[in-house]
Coordinates of C-alpha atoms in Angstrom, one line a residue:
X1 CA 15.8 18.4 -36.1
X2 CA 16.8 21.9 -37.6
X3 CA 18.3 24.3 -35.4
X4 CA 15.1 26.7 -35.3
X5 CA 12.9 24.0 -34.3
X6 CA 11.6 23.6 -30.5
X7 CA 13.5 21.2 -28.3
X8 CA 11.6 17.5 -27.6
X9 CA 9.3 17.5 -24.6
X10 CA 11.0 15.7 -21.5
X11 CA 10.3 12.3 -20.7
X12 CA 7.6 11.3 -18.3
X13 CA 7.2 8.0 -16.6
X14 CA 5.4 5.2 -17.9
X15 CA 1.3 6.0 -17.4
X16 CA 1.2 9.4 -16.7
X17 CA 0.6 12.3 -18.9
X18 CA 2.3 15.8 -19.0
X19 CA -0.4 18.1 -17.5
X20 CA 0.4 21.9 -17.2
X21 CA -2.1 23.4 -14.7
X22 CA 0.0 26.3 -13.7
X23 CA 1.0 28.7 -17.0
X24 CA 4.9 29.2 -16.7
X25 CA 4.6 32.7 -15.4
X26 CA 2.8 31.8 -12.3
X27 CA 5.2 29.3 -11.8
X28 CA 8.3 31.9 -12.3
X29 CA 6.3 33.9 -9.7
X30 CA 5.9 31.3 -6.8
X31 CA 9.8 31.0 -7.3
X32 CA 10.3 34.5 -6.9
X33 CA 8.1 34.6 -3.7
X34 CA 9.7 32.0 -2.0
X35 CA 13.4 33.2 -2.8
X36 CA 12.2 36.7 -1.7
X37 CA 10.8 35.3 2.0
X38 CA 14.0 33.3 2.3
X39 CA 16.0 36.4 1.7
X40 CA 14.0 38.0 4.3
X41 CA 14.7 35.4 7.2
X42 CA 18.1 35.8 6.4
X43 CA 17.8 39.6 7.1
X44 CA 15.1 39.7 9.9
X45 CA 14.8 36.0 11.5
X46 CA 13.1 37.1 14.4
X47 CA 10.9 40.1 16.0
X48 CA 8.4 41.6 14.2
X49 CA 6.2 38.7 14.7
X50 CA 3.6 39.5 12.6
X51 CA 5.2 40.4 9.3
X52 CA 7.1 36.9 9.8
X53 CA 3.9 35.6 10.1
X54 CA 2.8 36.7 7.0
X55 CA 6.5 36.2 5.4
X56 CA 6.5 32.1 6.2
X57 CA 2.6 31.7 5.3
X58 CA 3.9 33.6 1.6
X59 CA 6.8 30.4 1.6
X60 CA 4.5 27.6 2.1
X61 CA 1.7 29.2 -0.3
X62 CA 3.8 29.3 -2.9
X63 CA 6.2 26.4 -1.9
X64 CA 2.5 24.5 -2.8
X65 CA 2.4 26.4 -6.0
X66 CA 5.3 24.4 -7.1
X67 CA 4.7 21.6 -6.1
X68 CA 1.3 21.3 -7.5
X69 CA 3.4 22.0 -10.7
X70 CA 5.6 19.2 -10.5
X71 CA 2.9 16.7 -9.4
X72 CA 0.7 17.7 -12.7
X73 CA 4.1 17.2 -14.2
X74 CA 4.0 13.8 -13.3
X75 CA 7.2 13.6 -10.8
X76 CA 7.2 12.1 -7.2
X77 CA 6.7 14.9 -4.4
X78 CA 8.9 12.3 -1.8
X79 CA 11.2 10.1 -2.0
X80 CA 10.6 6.5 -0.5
X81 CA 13.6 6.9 1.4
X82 CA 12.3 9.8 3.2
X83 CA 8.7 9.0 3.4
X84 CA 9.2 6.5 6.5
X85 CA 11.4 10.3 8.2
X86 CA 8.0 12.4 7.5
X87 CA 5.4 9.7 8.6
X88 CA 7.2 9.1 12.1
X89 CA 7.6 12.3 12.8
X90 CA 4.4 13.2 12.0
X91 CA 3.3 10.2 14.2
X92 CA 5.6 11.5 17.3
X93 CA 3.8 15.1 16.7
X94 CA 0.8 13.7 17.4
X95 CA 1.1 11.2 20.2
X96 CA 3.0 14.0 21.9
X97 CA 0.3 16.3 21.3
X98 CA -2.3 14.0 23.2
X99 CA 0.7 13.9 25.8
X100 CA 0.8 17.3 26.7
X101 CA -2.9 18.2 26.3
X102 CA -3.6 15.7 28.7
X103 CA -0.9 17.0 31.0
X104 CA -1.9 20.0 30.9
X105 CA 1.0 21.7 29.0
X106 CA 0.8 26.0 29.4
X107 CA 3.0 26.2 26.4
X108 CA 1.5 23.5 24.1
X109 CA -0.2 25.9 21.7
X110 CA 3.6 28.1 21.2
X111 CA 5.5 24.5 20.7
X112 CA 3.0 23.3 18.0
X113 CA 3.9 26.3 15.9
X114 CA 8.0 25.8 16.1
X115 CA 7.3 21.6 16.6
X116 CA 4.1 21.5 13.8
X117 CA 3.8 24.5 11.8
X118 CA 7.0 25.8 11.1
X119 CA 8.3 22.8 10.3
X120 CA 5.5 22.1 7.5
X121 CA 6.2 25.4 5.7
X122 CA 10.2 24.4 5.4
X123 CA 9.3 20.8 4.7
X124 CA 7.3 22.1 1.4
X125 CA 9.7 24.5 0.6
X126 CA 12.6 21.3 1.2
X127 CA 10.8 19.6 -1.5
X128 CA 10.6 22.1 -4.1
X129 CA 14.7 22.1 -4.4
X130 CA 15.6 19.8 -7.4
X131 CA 17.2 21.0 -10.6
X132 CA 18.1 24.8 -11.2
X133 CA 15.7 25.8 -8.8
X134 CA 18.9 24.6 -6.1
X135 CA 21.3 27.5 -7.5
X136 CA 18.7 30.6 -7.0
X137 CA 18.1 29.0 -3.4
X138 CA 21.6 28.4 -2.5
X139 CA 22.8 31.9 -5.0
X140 CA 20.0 33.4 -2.4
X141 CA 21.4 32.2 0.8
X142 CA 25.2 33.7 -0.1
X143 CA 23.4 37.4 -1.6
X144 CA 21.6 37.0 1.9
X145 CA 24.3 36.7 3.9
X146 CA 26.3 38.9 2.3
X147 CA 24.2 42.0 2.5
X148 CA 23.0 41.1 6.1
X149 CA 26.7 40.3 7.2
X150 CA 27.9 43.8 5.4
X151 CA 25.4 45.6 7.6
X152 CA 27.0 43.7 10.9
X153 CA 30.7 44.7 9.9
X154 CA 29.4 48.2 10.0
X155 CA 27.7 47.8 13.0
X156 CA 30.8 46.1 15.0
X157 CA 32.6 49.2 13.4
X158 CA 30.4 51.5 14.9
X159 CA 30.8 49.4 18.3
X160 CA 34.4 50.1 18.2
X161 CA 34.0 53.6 17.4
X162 CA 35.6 53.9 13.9
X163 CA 32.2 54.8 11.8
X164 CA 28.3 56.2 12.5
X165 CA 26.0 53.7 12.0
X166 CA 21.5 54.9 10.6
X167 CA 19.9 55.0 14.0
X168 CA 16.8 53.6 12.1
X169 CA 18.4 50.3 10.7
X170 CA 20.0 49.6 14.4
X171 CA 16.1 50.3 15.7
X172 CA 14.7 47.6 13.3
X173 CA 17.7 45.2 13.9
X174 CA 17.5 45.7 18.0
X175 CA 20.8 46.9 17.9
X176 CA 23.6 46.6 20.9
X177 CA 26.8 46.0 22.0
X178 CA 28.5 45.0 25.1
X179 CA 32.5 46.3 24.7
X180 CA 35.3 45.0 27.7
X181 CA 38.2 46.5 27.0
X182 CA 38.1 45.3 23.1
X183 CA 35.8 42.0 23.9
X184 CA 32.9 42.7 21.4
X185 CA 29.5 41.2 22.1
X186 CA 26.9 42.1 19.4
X187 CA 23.0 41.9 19.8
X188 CA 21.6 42.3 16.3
X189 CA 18.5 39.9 15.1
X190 CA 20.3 39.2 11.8
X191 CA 23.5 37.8 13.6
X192 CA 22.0 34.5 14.0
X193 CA 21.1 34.1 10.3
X194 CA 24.7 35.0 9.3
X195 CA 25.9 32.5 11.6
X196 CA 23.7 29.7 10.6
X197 CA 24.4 30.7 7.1
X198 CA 28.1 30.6 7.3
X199 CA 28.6 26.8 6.4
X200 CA 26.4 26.9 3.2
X201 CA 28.4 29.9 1.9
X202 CA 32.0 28.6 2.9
X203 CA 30.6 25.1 1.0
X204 CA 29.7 27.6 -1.9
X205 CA 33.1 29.0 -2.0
X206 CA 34.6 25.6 -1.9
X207 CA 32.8 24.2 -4.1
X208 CA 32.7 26.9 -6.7
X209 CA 32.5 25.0 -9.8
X210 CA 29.9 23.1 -9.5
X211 CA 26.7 23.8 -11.1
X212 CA 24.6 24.5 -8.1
X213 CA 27.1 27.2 -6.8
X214 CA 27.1 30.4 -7.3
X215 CA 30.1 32.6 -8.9
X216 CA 33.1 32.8 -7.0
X217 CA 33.2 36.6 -7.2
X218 CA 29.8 36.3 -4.4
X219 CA 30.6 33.2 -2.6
X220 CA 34.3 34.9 -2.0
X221 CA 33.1 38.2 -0.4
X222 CA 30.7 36.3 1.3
X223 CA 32.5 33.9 3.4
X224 CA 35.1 36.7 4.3
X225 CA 32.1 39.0 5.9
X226 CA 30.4 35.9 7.3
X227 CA 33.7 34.6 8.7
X228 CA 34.6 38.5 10.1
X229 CA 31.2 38.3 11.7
X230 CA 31.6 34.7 13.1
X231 CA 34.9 36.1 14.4
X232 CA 33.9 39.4 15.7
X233 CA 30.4 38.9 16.9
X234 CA 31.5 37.5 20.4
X235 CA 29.7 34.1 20.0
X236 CA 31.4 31.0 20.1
X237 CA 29.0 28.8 19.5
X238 CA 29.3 30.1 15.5
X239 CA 32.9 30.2 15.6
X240 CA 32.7 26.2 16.5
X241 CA 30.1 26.4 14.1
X242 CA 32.6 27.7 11.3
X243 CA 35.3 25.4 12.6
X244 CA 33.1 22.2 11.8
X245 CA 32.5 23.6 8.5
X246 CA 35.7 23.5 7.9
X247 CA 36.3 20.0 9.1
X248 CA 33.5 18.5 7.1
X249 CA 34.7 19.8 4.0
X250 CA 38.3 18.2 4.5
X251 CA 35.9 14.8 5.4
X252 CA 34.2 14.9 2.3
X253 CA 37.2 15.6 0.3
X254 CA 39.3 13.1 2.0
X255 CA 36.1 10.3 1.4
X256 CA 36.6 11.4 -2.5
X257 CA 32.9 12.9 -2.4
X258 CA 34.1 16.2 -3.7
X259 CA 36.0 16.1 -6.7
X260 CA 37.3 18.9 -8.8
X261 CA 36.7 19.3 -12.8
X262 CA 40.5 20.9 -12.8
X263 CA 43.4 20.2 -11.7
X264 CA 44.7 22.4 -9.0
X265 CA 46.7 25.0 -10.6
X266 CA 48.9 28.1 -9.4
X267 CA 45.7 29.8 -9.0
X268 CA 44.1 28.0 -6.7
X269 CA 47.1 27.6 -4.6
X270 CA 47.2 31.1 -4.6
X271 CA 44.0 31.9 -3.8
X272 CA 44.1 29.4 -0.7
X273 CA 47.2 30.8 0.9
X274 CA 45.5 34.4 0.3
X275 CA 42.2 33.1 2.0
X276 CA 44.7 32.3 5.1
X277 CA 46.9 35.3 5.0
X278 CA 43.4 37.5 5.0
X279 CA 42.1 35.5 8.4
X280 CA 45.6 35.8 9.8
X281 CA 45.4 39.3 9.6
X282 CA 42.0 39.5 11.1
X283 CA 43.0 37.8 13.9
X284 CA 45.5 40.5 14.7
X285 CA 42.7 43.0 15.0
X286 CA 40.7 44.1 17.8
X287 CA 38.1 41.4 16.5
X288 CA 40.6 38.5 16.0
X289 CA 41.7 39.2 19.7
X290 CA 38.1 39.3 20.8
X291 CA 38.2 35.4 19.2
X292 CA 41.1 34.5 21.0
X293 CA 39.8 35.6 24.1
X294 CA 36.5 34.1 23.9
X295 CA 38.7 30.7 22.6
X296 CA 40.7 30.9 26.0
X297 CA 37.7 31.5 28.3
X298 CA 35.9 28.3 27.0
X299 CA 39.4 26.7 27.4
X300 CA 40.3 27.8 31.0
X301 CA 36.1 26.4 32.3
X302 CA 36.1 23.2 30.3
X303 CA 40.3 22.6 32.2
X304 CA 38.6 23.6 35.5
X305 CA 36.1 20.7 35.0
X306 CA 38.0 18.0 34.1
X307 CA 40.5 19.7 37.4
X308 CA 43.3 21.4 35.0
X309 CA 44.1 25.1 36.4
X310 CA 44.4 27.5 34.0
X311 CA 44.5 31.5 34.2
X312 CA 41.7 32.6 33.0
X313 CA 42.1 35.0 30.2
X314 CA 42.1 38.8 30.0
X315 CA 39.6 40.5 27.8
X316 CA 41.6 42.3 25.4
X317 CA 42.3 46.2 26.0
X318 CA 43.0 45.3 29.6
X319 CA 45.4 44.8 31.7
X320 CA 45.8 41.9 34.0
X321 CA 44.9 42.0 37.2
X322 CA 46.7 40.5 40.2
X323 CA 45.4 37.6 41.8
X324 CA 44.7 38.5 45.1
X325 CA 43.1 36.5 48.0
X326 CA 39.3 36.7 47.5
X327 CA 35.7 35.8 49.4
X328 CA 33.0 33.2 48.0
X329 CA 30.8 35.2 46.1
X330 CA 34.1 37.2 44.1
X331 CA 36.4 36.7 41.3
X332 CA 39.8 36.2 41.5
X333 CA 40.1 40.6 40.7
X334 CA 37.6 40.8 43.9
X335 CA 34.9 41.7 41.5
X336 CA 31.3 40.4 42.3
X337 CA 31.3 37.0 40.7
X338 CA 27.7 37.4 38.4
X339 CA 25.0 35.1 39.1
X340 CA 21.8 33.6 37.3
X341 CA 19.4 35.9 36.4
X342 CA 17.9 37.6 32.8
X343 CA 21.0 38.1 30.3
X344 CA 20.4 40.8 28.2
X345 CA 17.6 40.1 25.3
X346 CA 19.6 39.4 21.7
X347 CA 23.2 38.6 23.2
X348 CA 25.0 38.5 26.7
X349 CA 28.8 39.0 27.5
X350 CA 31.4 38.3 25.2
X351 CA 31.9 34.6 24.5
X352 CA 28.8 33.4 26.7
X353 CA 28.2 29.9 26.8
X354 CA 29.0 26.9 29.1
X355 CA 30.1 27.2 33.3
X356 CA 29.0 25.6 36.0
X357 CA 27.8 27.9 39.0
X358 CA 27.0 31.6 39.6
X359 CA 29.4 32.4 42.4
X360 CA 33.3 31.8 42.2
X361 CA 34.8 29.6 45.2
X362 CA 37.0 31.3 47.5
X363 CA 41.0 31.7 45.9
X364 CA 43.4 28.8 47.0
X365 CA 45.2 30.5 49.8
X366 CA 47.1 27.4 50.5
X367 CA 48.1 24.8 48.8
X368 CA 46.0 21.8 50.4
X369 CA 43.0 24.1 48.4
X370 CA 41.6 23.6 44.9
X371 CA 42.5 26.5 42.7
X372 CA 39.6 29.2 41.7
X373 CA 37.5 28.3 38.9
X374 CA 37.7 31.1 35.8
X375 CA 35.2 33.8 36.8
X376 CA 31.6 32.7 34.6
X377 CA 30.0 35.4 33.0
X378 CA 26.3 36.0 33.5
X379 CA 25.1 33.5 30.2
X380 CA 27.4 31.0 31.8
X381 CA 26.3 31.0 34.8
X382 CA 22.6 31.0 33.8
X383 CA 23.3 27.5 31.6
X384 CA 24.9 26.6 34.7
X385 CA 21.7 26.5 36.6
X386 CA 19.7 25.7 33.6
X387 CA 21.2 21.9 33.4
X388 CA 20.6 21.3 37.5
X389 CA 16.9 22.6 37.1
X390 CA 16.4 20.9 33.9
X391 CA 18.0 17.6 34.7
X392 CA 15.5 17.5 38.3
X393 CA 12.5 17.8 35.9
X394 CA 13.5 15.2 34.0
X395 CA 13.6 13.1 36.6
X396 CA 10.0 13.6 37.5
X397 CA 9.1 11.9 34.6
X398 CA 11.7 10.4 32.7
X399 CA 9.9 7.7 29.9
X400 CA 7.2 10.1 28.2
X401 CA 8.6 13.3 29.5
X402 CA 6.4 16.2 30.9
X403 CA 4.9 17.4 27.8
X404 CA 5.5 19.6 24.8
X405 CA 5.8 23.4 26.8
X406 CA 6.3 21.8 29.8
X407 CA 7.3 24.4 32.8
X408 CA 9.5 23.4 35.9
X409 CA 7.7 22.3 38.8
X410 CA 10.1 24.3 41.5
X411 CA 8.7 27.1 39.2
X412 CA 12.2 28.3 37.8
X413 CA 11.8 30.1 34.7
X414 CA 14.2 31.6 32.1
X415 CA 11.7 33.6 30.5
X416 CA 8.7 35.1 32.4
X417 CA 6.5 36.0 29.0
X418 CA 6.8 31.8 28.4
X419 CA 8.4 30.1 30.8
X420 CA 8.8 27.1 29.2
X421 CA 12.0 28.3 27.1
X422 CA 15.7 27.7 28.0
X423 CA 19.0 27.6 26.1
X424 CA 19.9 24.2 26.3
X425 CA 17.5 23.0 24.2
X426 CA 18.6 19.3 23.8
X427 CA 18.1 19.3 27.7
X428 CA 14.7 20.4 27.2
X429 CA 13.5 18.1 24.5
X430 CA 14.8 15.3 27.7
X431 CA 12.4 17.0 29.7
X432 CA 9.8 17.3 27.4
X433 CA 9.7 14.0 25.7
X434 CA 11.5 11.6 27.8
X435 CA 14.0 8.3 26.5
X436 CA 11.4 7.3 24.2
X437 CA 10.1 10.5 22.1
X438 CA 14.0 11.3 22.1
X439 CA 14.7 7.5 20.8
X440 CA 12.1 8.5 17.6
X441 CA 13.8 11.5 17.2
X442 CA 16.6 10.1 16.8
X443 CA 15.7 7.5 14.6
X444 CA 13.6 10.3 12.7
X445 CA 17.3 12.1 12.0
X446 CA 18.9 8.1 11.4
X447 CA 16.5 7.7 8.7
X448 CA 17.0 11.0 7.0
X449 CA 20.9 10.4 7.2
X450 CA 20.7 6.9 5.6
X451 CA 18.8 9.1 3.0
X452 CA 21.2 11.8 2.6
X453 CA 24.1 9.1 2.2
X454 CA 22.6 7.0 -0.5
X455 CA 21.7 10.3 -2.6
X456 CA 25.2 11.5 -2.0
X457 CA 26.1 8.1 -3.6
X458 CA 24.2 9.0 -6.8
X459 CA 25.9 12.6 -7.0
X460 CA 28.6 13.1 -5.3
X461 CA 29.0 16.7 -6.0
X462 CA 25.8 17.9 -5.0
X463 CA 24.7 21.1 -3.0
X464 CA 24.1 18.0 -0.4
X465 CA 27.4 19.3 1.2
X466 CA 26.1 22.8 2.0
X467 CA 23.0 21.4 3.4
X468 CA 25.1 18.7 5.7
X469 CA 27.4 21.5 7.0
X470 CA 24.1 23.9 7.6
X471 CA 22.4 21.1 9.2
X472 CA 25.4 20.4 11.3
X473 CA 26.0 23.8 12.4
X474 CA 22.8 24.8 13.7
X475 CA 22.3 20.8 15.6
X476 CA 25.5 22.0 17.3
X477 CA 24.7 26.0 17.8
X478 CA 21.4 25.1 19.4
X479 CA 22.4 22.8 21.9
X480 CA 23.4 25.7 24.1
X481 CA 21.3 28.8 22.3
X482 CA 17.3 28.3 21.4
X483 CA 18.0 29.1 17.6
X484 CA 15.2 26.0 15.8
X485 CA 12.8 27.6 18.3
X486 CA 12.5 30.4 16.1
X487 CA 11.0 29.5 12.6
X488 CA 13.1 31.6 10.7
X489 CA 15.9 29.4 11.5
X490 CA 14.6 26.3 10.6
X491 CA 15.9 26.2 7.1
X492 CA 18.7 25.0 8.1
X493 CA 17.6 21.7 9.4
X494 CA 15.9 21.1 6.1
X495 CA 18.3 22.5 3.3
X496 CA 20.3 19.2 3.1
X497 CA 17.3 16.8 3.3
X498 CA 15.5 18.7 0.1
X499 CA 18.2 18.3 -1.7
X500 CA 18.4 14.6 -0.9
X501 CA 14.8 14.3 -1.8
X502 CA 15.4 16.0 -4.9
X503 CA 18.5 13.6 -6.1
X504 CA 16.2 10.2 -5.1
X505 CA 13.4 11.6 -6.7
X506 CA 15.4 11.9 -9.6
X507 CA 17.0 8.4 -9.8
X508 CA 13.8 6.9 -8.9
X509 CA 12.3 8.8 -12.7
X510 CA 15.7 7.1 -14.4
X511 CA 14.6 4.1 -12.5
X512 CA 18.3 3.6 -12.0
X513 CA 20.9 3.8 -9.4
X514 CA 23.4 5.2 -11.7
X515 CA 25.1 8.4 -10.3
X516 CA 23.3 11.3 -11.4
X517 CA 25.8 14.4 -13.1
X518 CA 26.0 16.7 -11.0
X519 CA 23.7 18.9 -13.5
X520 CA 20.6 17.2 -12.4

């Protein structure tokens, strides 16, 4: 072959024939689409419900544009590993369908778009991501969070009082802030995509030399905005988000899944104790303080549970105050403790999550007395009742569950526009579907697993990590926060799974088990 002549067309399997329906520039085009409505998710994930709408409907059409394309190529859309995943759930969707209709569900018709509908447009967009086509999505995900994340440093800037922030971007973005003393809680609709997004962009930065990563010189400033954010924000539930990133990382490293091409050198040592010196020195900021009191607060409820006393911490900025004998009803600083009710829409107090009741008990005055419980803030105190209320309608009917939008039959609601939403979501699905639709879940998320492991077998390098750590982050951020009812988060459940698909797809063309180079 001389070296102007066209390369050789790629194999196909045995029987079928190379059909092009789609001419390459309509093809280039349903890429560009779809990376453009994945960038928008990460910038506006929720509110303007129409324009989402219309954003999601743009993925899925052109998420079928491609995979039209590689069917006329003559490549498998699923992998038989996963194909047993997608029919049971499709079977659970619709037994539990039938469940609620008969039932007589009010919020049916909202939980078949996050349980049905959303889920079908990241499904086809899941199995477009094989080859190159897994750098411009993951290359998309780090510019995302990047610019979005930028715009929240200035925003928690403009909290603190250091720089003016465009009324008209805070407008679109819901903007607000809740400051005690220096304890920063930020309501912004984009936070939730940086914080989801973290894991894939610290997995990025870690594994930079891959071929599905992008360049070091965006992955880099990246993770430091996402991890400023994660730290700032004033929500825990993404700083234990980033912490498991972390720990997954050093788990696939220590299993020997994640292998360098060079030999550590000088540079990369360097670069390592520079990455630690530059989060040390956040955390002697007003925002790293605002993570080490959100840190201690979790700390002091989760000792009072398990009958440790600690003192509960001050928010930074001010000063302790005294313990002094107090009433049921007040905190140890004979404030009014807060109690359940509507947290404000976007974000609550700083470091909101867990607790266990909405009114403090009375201060040990003697010593025969249990010491106070760390005052609850008003999101923990609203999960606090959540769990009782939840965990009684469970009970009603615990073995098919009360339906898909199920409401409480005490009538408690969280949310009077539907009042079959609540934070603990895990809880919910309980209530919902019982033992057994939670048992095919679960063996749903087993199969797609099993899946994941055997294609991280065949390429060991593979942008599978990002898509475990995302998937990992947001199963453990939306056990206490509704984040995969809104489906502009749900790309995170299915990153790691399309990237599974497209590595088993691929060995099944080789009809080998060989590991695939990590170029495939």
């Amino acid at each position: 072959m001389t070296p102007s002549s066209p390369p050789p067309p790629e194999p196909t399997p045995a029987g079928s024939r190379r059909l092009r329906v789609l001419p390459a520039r309509a093809v280039a085009a349903a890429r560009g689409v779809q990376l453009a409505g994945l960038a928008y998710v990460l910038l506006l994930p929720v509110s303007r419900t129409a324009l989402l709408a219309l954003v999601l409907a743009l993925v899925l059409a052109s998420s079928l544009v491609l995979l039209l394309d590689a069917r006329a190529a003559g490549g498998r859309l699923v992998a038989r590993e996963l194909r047993w995943a997608l029919l049971l759930y499709v079977a659970f969707l619709a037994a539990w369908t039938l469940w609620s209709a008969l039932r007589h569900a009010p919020g049916l018709t909202h939980q078949l778009v996050v349980w049905g509908v959303a889920p079908a447009v990241w499904v086809a967009w899941a199995l477009t991501l094989r080859g190159e086509h897994v750098r411009r999505v993951v290359t998309t995900i780090v510019v995302g969070t990047l610019v979005s994340g930028l715009l929240l440093v200035w925003w928690m800037l403009h909290a603190y009082d250091v720089l003016p922030f465009p009324a008209a971007v805070a407008r679109v973005q819901g903007g607000g802030s809740t400051l005690v003393g220096s304890a920063l809680s930020v309501r912004w609709y984009g936070l939730s995509a940086v914080g989801l997004a973290t894991p894939v962009v610290v997995a990025a930065l870690a594994m930079r030399r891959e071929s599905w990563a992008p360049s070091w010189r965006l992955s880099l400033p990246a993770s430091l905005v996402a991890t400023t954010v994660c730290i700032g924000a004033g929500r825990r539930a993404f700083l234990l988000t980033l912490a498991l990133t972390v720990l997954l990382l050093l788990v696939v490293r220590a299993l020997g899944l994640w292998t360098t091409r060079r030999a550590p050198s000088w540079r990369s040592a360097l670069h390592q104790v520079l990455a630690l010196a530059a989060v040390a020195a956040l955390l002697l900021t007003p925002l790293g303080s605002n993570t080490l009191y959100q840190v201690g607060s979790a700390t002091a409820i989760a000792a009072h549970k398990v009958g440790v006393a600690l003192p509960a911490p001050t928010p930074p900025g001010r000063k302790a105050t005294p313990t002094t004998p107090s009433t049921p009803g007040t905190t140890a600083g004979g404030t009014t403790a807060p109690g359940a009710g509507s947290s404000t829409p976007g974000g609550g107090t700083p470091g909101g999550s867990g607790g266990t009741s909405g009114d403090a008990p009375p201060s040990a005055s003697t010593p025969e007395e249990p010491a106070p419980a760390p005052a609850l803030n008003e999101d923990d105190a609203i999960r606090a009742d959540e769990a009782g209320e939840l965990a009684a309608g469970w009970h009603g009917s615990p073995v098919l569950g009360r339906g898909l939008g199920a409401v409480l039959p005490d009538g408690y609601r969280r949310n009077e526009a539907r009042p079959w939403d609540f934070e603990l979501q895990y809880a919910v699905v309980l209530m919902n579907v019982g033992v057994v639709g939670s048992l095919v879940l679960a063996a749903c998320a087993a199969l797609v697993l099993l899946a994941a492991v055997r294609a991280a077998r065949r390429q060991p390098r593979s942008a599978l990590v990002a898509g475990a750590a995302a998937a990992l982050g947001v199963v453990v951020a939306n056990a206490t926060n509704p984040y995969l009812q809104a489906p502009g988060h749900q790309w995170t459940l299915f990153l790691g799974a399309g990237v599974a698909n497209g590595i088993l797809v691929a060995g099944h063309r080789r009809g080998s088990d060989r590991p695939a180079s990590a170029a495939d």
